[in-house]
C-alpha positions as YAML, in Angstrom:
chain: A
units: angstrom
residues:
- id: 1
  name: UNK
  ca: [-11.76, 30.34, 1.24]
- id: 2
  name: UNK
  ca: [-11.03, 28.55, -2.30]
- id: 3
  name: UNK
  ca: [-7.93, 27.51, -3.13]
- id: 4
  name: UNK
  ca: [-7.14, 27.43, -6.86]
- id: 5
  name: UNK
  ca: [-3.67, 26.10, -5.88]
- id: 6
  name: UNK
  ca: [-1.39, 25.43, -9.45]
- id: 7
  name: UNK
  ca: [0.09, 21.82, -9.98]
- id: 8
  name: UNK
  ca: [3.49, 22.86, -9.16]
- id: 9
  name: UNK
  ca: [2.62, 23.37, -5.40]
- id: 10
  name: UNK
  ca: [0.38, 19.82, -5.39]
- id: 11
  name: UNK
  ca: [3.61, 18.23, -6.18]
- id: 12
  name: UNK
  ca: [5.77, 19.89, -3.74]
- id: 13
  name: UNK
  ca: [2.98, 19.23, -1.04]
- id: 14
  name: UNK
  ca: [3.13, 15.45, -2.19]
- id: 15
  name: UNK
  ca: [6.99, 15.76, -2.28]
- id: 16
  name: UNK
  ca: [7.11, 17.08, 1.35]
- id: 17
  name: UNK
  ca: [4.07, 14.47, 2.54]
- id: 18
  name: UNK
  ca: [6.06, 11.76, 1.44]
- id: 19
  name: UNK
  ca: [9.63, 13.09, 3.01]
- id: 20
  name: UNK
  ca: [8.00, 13.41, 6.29]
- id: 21
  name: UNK
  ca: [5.88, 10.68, 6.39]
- id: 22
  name: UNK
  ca: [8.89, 8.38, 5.70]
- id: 23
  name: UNK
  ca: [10.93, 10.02, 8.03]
- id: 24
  name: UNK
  ca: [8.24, 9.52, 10.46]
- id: 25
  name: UNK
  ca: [8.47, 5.87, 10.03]
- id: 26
  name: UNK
  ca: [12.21, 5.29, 9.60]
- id: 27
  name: UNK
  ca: [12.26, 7.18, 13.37]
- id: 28
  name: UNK
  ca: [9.39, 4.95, 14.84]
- id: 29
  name: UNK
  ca: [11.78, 1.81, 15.29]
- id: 30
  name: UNK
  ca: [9.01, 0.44, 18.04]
- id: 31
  name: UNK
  ca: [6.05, 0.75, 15.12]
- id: 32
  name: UNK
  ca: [6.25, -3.29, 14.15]
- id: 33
  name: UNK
  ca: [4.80, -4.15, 10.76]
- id: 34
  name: UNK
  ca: [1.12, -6.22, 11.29]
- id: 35
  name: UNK
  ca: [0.81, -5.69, 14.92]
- id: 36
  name: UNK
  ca: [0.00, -2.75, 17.49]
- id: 37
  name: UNK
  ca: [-0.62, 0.75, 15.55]
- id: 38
  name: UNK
  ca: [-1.21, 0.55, 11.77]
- id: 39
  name: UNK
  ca: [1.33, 2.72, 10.08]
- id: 40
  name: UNK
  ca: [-1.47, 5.25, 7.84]
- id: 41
  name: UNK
  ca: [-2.88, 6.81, 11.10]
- id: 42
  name: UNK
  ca: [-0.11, 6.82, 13.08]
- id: 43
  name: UNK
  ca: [3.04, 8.01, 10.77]
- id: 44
  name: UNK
  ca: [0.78, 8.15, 7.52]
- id: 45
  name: UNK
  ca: [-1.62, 11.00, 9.20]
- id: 46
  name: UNK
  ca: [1.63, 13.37, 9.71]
- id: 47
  name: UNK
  ca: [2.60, 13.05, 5.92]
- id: 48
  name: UNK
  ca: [-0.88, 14.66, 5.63]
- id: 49
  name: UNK
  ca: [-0.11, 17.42, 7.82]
- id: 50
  name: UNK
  ca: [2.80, 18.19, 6.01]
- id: 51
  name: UNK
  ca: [1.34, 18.69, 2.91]
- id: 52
  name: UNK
  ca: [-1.82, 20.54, 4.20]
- id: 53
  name: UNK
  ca: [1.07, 22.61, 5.50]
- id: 54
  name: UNK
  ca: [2.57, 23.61, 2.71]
- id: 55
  name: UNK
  ca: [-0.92, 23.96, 0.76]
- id: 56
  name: UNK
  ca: [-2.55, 26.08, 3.17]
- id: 57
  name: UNK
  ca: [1.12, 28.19, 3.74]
- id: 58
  name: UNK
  ca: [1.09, 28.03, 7.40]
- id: 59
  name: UNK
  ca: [3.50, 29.83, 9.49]
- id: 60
  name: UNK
  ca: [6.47, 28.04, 11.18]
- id: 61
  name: UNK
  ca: [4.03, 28.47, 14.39]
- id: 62
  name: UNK
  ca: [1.28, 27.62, 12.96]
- id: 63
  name: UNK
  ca: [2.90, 24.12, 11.58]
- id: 64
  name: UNK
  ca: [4.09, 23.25, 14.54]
- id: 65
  name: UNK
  ca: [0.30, 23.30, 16.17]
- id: 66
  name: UNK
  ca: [-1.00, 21.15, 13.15]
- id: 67
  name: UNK
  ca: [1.34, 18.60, 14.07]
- id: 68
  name: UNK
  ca: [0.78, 19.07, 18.14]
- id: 69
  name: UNK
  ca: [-3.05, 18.98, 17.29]
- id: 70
  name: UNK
  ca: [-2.07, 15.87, 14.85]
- id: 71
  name: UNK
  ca: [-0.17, 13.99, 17.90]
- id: 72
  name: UNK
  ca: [-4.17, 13.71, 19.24]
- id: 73
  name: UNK
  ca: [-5.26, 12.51, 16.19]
- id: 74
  name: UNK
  ca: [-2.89, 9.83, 15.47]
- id: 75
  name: UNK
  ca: [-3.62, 6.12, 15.85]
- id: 76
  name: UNK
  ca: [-5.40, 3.46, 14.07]
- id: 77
  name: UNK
  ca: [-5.11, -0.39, 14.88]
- id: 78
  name: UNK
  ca: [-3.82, -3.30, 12.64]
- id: 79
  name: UNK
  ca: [-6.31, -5.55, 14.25]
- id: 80
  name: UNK
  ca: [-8.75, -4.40, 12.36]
- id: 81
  name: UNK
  ca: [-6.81, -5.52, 9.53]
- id: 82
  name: UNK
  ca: [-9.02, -7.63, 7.31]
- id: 83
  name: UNK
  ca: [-12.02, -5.51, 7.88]
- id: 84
  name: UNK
  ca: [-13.76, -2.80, 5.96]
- id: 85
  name: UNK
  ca: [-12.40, -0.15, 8.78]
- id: 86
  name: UNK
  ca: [-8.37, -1.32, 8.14]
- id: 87
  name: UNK
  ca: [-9.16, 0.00, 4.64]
- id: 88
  name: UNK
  ca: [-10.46, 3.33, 5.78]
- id: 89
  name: UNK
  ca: [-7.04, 4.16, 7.97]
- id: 90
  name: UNK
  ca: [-5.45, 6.01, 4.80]
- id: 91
  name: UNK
  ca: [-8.30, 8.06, 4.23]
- id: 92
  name: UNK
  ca: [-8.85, 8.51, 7.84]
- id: 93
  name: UNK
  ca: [-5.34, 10.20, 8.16]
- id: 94
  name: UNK
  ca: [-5.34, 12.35, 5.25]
- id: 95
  name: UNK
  ca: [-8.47, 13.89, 6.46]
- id: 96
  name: UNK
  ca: [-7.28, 14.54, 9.95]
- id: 97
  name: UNK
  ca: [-4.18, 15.48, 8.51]
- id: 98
  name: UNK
  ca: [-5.87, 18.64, 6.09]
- id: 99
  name: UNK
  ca: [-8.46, 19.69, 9.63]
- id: 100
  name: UNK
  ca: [-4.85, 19.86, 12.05]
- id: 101
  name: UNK
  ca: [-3.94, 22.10, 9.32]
- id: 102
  name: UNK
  ca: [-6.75, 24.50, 8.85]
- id: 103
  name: UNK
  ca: [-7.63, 24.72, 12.07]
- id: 104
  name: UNK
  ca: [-4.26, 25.81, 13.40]
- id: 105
  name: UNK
  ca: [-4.21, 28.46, 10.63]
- id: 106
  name: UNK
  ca: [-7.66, 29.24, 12.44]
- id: 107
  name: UNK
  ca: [-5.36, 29.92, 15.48]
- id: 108
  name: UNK
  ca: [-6.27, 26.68, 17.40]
- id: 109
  name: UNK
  ca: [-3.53, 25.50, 19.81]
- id: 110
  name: UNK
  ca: [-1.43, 22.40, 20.56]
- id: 111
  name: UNK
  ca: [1.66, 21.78, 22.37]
- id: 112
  name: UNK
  ca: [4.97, 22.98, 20.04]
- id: 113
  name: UNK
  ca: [6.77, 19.76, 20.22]
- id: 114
  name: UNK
  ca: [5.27, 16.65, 19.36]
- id: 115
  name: UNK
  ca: [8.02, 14.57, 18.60]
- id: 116
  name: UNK
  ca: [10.13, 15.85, 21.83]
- id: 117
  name: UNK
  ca: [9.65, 14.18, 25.47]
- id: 118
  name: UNK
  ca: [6.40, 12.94, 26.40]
- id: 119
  name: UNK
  ca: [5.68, 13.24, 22.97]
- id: 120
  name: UNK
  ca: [4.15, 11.12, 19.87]
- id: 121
  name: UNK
  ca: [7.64, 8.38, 20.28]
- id: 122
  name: UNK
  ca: [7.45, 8.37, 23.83]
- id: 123
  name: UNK
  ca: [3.42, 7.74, 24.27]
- id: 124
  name: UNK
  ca: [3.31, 5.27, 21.40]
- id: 125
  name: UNK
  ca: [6.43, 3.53, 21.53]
- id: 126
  name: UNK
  ca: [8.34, 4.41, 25.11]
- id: 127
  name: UNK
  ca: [12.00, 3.22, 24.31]
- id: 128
  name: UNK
  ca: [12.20, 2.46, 21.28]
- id: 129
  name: UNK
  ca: [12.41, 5.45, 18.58]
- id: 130
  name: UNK
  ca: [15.23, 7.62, 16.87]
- id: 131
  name: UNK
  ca: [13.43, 10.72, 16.95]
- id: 132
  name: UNK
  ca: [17.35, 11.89, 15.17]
- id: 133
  name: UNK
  ca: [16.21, 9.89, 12.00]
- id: 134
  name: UNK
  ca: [13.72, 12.91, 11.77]
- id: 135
  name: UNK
  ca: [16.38, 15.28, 10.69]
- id: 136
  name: UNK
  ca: [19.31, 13.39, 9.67]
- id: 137
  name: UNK
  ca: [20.13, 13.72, 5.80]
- id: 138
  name: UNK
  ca: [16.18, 15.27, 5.51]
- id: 139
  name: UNK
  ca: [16.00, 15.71, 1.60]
- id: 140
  name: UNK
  ca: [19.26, 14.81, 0.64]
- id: 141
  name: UNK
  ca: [17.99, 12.93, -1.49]
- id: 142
  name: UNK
  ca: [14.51, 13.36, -1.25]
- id: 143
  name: UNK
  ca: [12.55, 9.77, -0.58]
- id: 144
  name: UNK
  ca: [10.66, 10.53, -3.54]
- id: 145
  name: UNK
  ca: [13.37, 9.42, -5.80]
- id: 146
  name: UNK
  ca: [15.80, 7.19, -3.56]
- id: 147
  name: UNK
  ca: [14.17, 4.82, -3.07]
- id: 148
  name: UNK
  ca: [11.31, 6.03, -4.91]
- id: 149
  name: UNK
  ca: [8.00, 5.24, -4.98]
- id: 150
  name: UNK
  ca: [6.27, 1.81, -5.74]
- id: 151
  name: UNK
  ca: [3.03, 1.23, -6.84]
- id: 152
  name: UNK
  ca: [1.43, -2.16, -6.05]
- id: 153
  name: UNK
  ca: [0.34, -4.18, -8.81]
- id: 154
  name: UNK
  ca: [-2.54, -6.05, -6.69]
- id: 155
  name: UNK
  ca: [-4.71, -4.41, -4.63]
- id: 156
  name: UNK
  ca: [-4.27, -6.71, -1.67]
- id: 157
  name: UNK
  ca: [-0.82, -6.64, 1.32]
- id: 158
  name: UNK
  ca: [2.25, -5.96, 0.24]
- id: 159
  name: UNK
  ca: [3.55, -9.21, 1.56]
- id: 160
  name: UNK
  ca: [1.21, -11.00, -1.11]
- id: 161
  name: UNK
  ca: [2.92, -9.70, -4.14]
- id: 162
  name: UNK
  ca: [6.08, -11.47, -4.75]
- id: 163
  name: UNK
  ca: [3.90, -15.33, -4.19]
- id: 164
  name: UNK
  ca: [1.22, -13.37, -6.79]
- id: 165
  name: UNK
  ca: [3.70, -12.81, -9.57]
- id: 166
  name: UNK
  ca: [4.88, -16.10, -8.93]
- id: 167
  name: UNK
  ca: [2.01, -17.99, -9.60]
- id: 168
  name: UNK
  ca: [0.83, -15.81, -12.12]
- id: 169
  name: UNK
  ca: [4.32, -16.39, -14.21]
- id: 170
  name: UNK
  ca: [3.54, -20.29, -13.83]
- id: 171
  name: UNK
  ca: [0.23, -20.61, -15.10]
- id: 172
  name: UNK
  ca: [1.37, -18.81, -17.74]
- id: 173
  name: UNK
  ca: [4.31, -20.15, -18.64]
- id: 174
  name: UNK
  ca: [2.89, -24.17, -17.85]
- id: 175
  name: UNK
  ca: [-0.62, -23.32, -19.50]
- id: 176
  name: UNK
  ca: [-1.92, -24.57, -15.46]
- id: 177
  name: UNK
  ca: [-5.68, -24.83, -15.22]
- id: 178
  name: UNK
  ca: [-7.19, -25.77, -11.96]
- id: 179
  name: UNK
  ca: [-8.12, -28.99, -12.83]
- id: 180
  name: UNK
  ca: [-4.55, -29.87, -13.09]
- id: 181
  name: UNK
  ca: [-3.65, -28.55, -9.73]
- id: 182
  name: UNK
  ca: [-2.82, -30.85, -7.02]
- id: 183
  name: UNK
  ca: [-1.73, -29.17, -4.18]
- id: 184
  name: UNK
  ca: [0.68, -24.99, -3.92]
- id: 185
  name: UNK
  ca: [3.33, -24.46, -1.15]
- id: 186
  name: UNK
  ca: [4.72, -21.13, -0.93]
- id: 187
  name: UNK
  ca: [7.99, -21.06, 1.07]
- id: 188
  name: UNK
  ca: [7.96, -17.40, 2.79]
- id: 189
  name: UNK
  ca: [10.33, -15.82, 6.09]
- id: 190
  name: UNK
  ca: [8.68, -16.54, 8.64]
- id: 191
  name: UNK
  ca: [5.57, -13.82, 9.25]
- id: 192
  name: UNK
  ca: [2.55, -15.14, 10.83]
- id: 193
  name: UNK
  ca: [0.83, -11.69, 10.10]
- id: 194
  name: UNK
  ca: [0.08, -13.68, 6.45]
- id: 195
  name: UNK
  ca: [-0.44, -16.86, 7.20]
- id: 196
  name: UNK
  ca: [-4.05, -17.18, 7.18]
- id: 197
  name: UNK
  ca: [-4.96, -20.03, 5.25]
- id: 198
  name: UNK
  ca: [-8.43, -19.73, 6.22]
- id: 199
  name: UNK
  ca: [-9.80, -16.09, 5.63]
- id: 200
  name: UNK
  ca: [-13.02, -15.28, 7.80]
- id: 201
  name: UNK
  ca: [-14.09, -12.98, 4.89]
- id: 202
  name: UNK
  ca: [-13.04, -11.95, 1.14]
- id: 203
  name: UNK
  ca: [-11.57, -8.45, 2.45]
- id: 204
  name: UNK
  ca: [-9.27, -10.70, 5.14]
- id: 205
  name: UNK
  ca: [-7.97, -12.83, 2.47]
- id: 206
  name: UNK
  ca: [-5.68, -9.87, 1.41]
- id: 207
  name: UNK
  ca: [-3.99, -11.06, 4.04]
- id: 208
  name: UNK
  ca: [-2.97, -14.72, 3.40]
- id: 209
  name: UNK
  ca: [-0.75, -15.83, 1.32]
- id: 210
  name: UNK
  ca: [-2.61, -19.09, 0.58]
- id: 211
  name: UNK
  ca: [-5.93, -17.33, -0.77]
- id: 212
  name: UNK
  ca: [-3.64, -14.48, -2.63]
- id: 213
  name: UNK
  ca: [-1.77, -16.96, -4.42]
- id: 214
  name: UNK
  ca: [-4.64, -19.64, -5.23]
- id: 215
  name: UNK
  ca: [-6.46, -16.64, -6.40]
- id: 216
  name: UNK
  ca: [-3.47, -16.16, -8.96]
- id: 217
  name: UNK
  ca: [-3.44, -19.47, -10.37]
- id: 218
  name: UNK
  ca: [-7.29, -19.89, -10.54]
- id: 219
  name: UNK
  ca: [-8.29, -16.84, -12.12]
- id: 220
  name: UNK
  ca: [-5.07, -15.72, -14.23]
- id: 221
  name: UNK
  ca: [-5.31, -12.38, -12.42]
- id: 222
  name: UNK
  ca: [-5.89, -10.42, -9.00]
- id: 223
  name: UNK
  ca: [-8.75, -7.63, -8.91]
- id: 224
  name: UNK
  ca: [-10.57, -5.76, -6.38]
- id: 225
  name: UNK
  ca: [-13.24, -8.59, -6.86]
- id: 226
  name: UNK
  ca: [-11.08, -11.32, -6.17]
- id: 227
  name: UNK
  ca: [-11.63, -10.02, -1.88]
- id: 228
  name: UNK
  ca: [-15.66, -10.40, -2.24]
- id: 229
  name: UNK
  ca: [-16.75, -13.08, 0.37]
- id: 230
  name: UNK
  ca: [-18.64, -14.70, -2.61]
- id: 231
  name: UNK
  ca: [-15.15, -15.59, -4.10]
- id: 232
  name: UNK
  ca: [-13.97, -16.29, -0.96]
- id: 233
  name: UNK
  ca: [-16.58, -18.98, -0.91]
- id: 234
  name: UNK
  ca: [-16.98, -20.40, -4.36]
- id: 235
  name: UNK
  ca: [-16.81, -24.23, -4.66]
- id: 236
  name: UNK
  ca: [-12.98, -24.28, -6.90]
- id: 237
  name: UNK
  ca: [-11.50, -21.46, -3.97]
- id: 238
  name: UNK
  ca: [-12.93, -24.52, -1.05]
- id: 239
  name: UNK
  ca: [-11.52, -27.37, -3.14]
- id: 240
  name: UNK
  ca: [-7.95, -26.07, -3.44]
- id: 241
  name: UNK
  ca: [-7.67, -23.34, -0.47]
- id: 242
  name: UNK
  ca: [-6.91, -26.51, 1.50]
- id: 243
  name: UNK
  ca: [-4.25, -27.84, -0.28]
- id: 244
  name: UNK
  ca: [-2.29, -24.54, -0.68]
- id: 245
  name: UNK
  ca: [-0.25, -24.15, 2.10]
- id: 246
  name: UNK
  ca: [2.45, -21.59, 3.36]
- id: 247
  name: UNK
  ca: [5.61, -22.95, 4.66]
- id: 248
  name: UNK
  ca: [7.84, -21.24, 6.90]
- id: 249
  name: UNK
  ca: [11.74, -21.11, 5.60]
- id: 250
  name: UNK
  ca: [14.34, -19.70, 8.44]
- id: 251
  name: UNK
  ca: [17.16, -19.60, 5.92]
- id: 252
  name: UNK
  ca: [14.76, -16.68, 4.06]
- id: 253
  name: UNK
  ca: [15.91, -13.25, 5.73]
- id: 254
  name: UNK
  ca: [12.40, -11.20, 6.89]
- id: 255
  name: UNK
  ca: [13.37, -7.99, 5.22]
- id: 256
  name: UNK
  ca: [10.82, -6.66, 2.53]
- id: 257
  name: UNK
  ca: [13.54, -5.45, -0.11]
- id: 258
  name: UNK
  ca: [15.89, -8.56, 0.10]
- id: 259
  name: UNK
  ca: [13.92, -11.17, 1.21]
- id: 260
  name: UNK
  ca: [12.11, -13.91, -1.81]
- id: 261
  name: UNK
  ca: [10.05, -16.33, -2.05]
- id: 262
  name: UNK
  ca: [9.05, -19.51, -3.95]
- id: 263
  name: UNK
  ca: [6.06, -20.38, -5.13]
- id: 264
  name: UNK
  ca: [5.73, -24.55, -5.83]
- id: 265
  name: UNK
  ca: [3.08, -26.01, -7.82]
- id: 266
  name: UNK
  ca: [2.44, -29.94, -7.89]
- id: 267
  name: UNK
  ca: [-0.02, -30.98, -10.93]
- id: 268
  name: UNK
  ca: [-1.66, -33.99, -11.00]
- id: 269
  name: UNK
  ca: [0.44, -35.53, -13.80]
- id: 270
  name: UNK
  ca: [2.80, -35.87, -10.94]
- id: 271
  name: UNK
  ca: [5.41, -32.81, -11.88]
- id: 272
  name: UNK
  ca: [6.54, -30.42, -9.27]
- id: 273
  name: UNK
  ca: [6.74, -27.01, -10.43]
- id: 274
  name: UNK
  ca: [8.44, -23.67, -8.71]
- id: 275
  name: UNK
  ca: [9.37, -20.29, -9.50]
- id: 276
  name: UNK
  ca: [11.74, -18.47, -7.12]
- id: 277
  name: UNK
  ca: [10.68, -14.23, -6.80]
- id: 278
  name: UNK
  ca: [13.17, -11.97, -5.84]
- id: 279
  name: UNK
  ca: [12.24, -8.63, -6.61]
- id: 280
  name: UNK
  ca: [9.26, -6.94, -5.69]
- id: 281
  name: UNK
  ca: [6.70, -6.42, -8.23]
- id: 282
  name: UNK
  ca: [5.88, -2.98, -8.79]
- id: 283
  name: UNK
  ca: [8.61, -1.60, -6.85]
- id: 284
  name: UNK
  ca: [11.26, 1.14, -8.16]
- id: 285
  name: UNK
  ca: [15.02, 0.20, -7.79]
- id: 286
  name: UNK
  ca: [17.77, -2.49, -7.38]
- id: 287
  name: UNK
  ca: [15.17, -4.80, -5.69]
- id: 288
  name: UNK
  ca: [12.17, -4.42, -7.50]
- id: 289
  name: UNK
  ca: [10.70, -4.62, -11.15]
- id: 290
  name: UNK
  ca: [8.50, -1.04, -11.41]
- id: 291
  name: UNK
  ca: [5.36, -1.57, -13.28]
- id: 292
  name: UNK
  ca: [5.33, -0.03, -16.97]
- id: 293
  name: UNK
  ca: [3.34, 3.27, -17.72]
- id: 294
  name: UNK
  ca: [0.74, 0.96, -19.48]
- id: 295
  name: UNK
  ca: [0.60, -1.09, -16.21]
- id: 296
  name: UNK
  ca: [0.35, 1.96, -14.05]
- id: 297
  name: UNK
  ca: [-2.66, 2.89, -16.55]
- id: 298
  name: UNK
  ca: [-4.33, -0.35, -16.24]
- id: 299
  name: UNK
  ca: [-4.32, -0.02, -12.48]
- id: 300
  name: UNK
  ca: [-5.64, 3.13, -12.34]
- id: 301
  name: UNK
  ca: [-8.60, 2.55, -14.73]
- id: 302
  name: UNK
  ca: [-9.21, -0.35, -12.82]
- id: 303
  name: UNK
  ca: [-9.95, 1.33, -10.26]
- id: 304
  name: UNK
  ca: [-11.55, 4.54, -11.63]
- id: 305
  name: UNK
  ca: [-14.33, 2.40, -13.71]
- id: 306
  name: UNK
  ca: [-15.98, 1.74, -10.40]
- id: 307
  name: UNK
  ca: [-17.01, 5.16, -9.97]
- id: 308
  name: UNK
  ca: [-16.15, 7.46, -12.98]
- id: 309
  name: UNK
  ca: [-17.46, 6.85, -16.79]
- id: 310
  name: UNK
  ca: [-14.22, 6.39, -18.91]
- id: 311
  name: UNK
  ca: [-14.22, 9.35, -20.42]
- id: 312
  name: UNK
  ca: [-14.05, 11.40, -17.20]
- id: 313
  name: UNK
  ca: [-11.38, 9.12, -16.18]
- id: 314
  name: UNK
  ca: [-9.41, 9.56, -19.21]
- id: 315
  name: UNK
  ca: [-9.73, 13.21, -19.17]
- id: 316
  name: UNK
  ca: [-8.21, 13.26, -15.28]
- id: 317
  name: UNK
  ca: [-5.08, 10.87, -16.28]
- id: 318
  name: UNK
  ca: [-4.42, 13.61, -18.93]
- id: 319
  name: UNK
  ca: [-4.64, 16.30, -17.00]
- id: 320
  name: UNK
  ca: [-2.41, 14.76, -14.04]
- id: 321
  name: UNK
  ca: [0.11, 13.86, -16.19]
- id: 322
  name: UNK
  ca: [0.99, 17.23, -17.26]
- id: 323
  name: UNK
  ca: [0.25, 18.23, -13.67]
- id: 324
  name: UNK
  ca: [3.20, 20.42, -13.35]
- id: 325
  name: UNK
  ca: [2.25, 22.61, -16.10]
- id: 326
  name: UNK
  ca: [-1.46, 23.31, -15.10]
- id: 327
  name: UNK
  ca: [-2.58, 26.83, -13.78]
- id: 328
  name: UNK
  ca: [-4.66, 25.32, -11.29]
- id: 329
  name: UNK
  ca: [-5.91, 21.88, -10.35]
- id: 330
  name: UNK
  ca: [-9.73, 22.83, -10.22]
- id: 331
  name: UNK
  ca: [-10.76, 20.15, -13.47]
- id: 332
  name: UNK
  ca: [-9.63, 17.21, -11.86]
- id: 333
  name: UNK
  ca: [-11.07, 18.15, -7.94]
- id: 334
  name: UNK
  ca: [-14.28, 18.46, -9.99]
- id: 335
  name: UNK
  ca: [-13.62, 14.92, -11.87]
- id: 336
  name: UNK
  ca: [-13.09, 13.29, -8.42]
- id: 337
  name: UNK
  ca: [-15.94, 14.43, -6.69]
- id: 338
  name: UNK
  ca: [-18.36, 13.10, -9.53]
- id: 339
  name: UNK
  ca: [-20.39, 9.91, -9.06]
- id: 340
  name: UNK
  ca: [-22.88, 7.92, -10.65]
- id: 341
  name: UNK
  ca: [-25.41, 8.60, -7.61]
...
């Protein structure tokens, strides 16, 4: 069956992912950040449902079997964090999420309640959920616009963006080249999940603070090829990557929005450097500093040059920013599927 589904219902299917998916989370109190179940094929993979729901326009019966079905689907582990396979979670759960969807409009069956007893809260977290947080205030307003949506600037843990910007803000504003670098000390609440001041491969130092952040003051910038393990192992990344070290402050509160952190540089003209980062980079709201539309275009060309020629990926930005008015979203499945084989 092809679906040329219009740009209007896209959006309300990406709407509705995103409500439920958050929801999801907010109700999984006993989901901890960097440990157990990774949140994209757990939570993440019923945000997919949602919005196959909606797309495909199942039934109310028929929705409540793609998310029974989904309830078997669910679960991918952070300790593969650092590894090709942590990467593939995301992708993993929207595709699981689109099959629980087609194949309960097929008619395939699954039990009706998946976030009751015995379900998805109690088998993955036994004690400690709000399944409640499911319902309460749902849409009012939607998540999409309080708090919003962030996009990362740096395509490396979430964690590593506030040290990032503030290394990035003191090269430039010092004119710092790694020959005058001395030793880096980022002062952080305490999270051991990025402390990894030796990564055992390019992809694991998204993870650490100390590569992230040397990264930033070596190379003036953070790129998908700043994780290959032959950066990871270049001679100026194993002079300095032992003098850059993360320091654990307890007066720092560990909560993502109002935590901060401060990056410190000593040169080897003997000053002492630091920036203090408060808000997150990239994020929308009161504690962040959202990325301009140019910025937002620079990322996604960034990534799109690694697989489309730049005019196709100029001709799908245009099209997806006047999503809402196209007939049908055909062009730009056709755009993405292209490679350079």
């Amino acid at each position: 069956e092809n679906f040329r589904l219009p740009g209007e219902k896209i959006i309300e299917a990406i709407v509705t992912a995103l409500e439920v998916q958050a929801r999801v989370r907010w109700a999984a109190t006993g989901l901890k950040t960097g440990s157990g179940f990774h949140k994209p094929g757990t939570v993440g993979l019923f945000g997919a449902v949602a919005a196959a729901t909606k797309l495909l326009g199942l039934s109310r019966d028929q929705a409540l079997m793609a998310f029974g079905l989904a309830g078997s689907r669910a679960g991918s582990m952070s300790i593969n964090t650092g590894t090709m396979t942590k990467s593939s979670h995301s992708g993993h759960g929207a595709r699981m999420g689109i099959e629980c969807a087609v194949l309960a409009k097929m008619g395939w069956t699954a039990s009706a309640d998946v976030f009751g007893p015995k379900g998805f809260f109690d088998t993955f977290m036994p004690g400690d959920a709000q399944p409640e947080r499911l319902v309460e205030g749902f849409a009012a307003p939607l998540w999409m616009l309080d708090p919003g949506v962030g996009f990362k600037p740096w395509p490396c843990n979430g964690f590593t963006q506030r040290p990032i910007d503030g290394a990035l803000e003191l090269r430039e504003e010092h004119k710092i080249t790694p020959e005058h670098i001395e030793r880096i000390q980022v002062d952080f609440p305490r999270f051991e999940y990025v402390n990894r001041p030796q990564p055992r491969t390019g992809l694991d130092g998204k993870f650490s603070i100390q590569y992230t952040t040397l990264l930033a003051f070596l190379d003036g910038e953070i790129t998908v090829d700043s994780f290959t393990n032959e950066r990871l192992a270049a001679p100026d990344v194993a002079a300095l990557l032992p003098k850059t070290q993360l320091h654990f402050d307890d007066a720092i509160p560990f909560d993502k929005l109002k935590m901060h952190v401060v990056v410190n540089v000593w040169l080897k003209d003997g000053r002492h450097l630091s920036k203090r980062v408060d808000k997150i980079p990239g994020w929308p709201g009161a504690y962040g500093k959202p990325l301009t539309r140019a910025q937002r275009h620079q990322k996604f060309f960034s990534c799109t040059r690694r697989v489309l020629e730049e005019r196709a990926a100029r001709r799908m930005l245009e099209l997806v920013e006047r999503l809402d008015t196209l007939p049908e979203i055909t062009e730009i499945m056709d755009i993405a599927r292209c490679d350079r084989g």
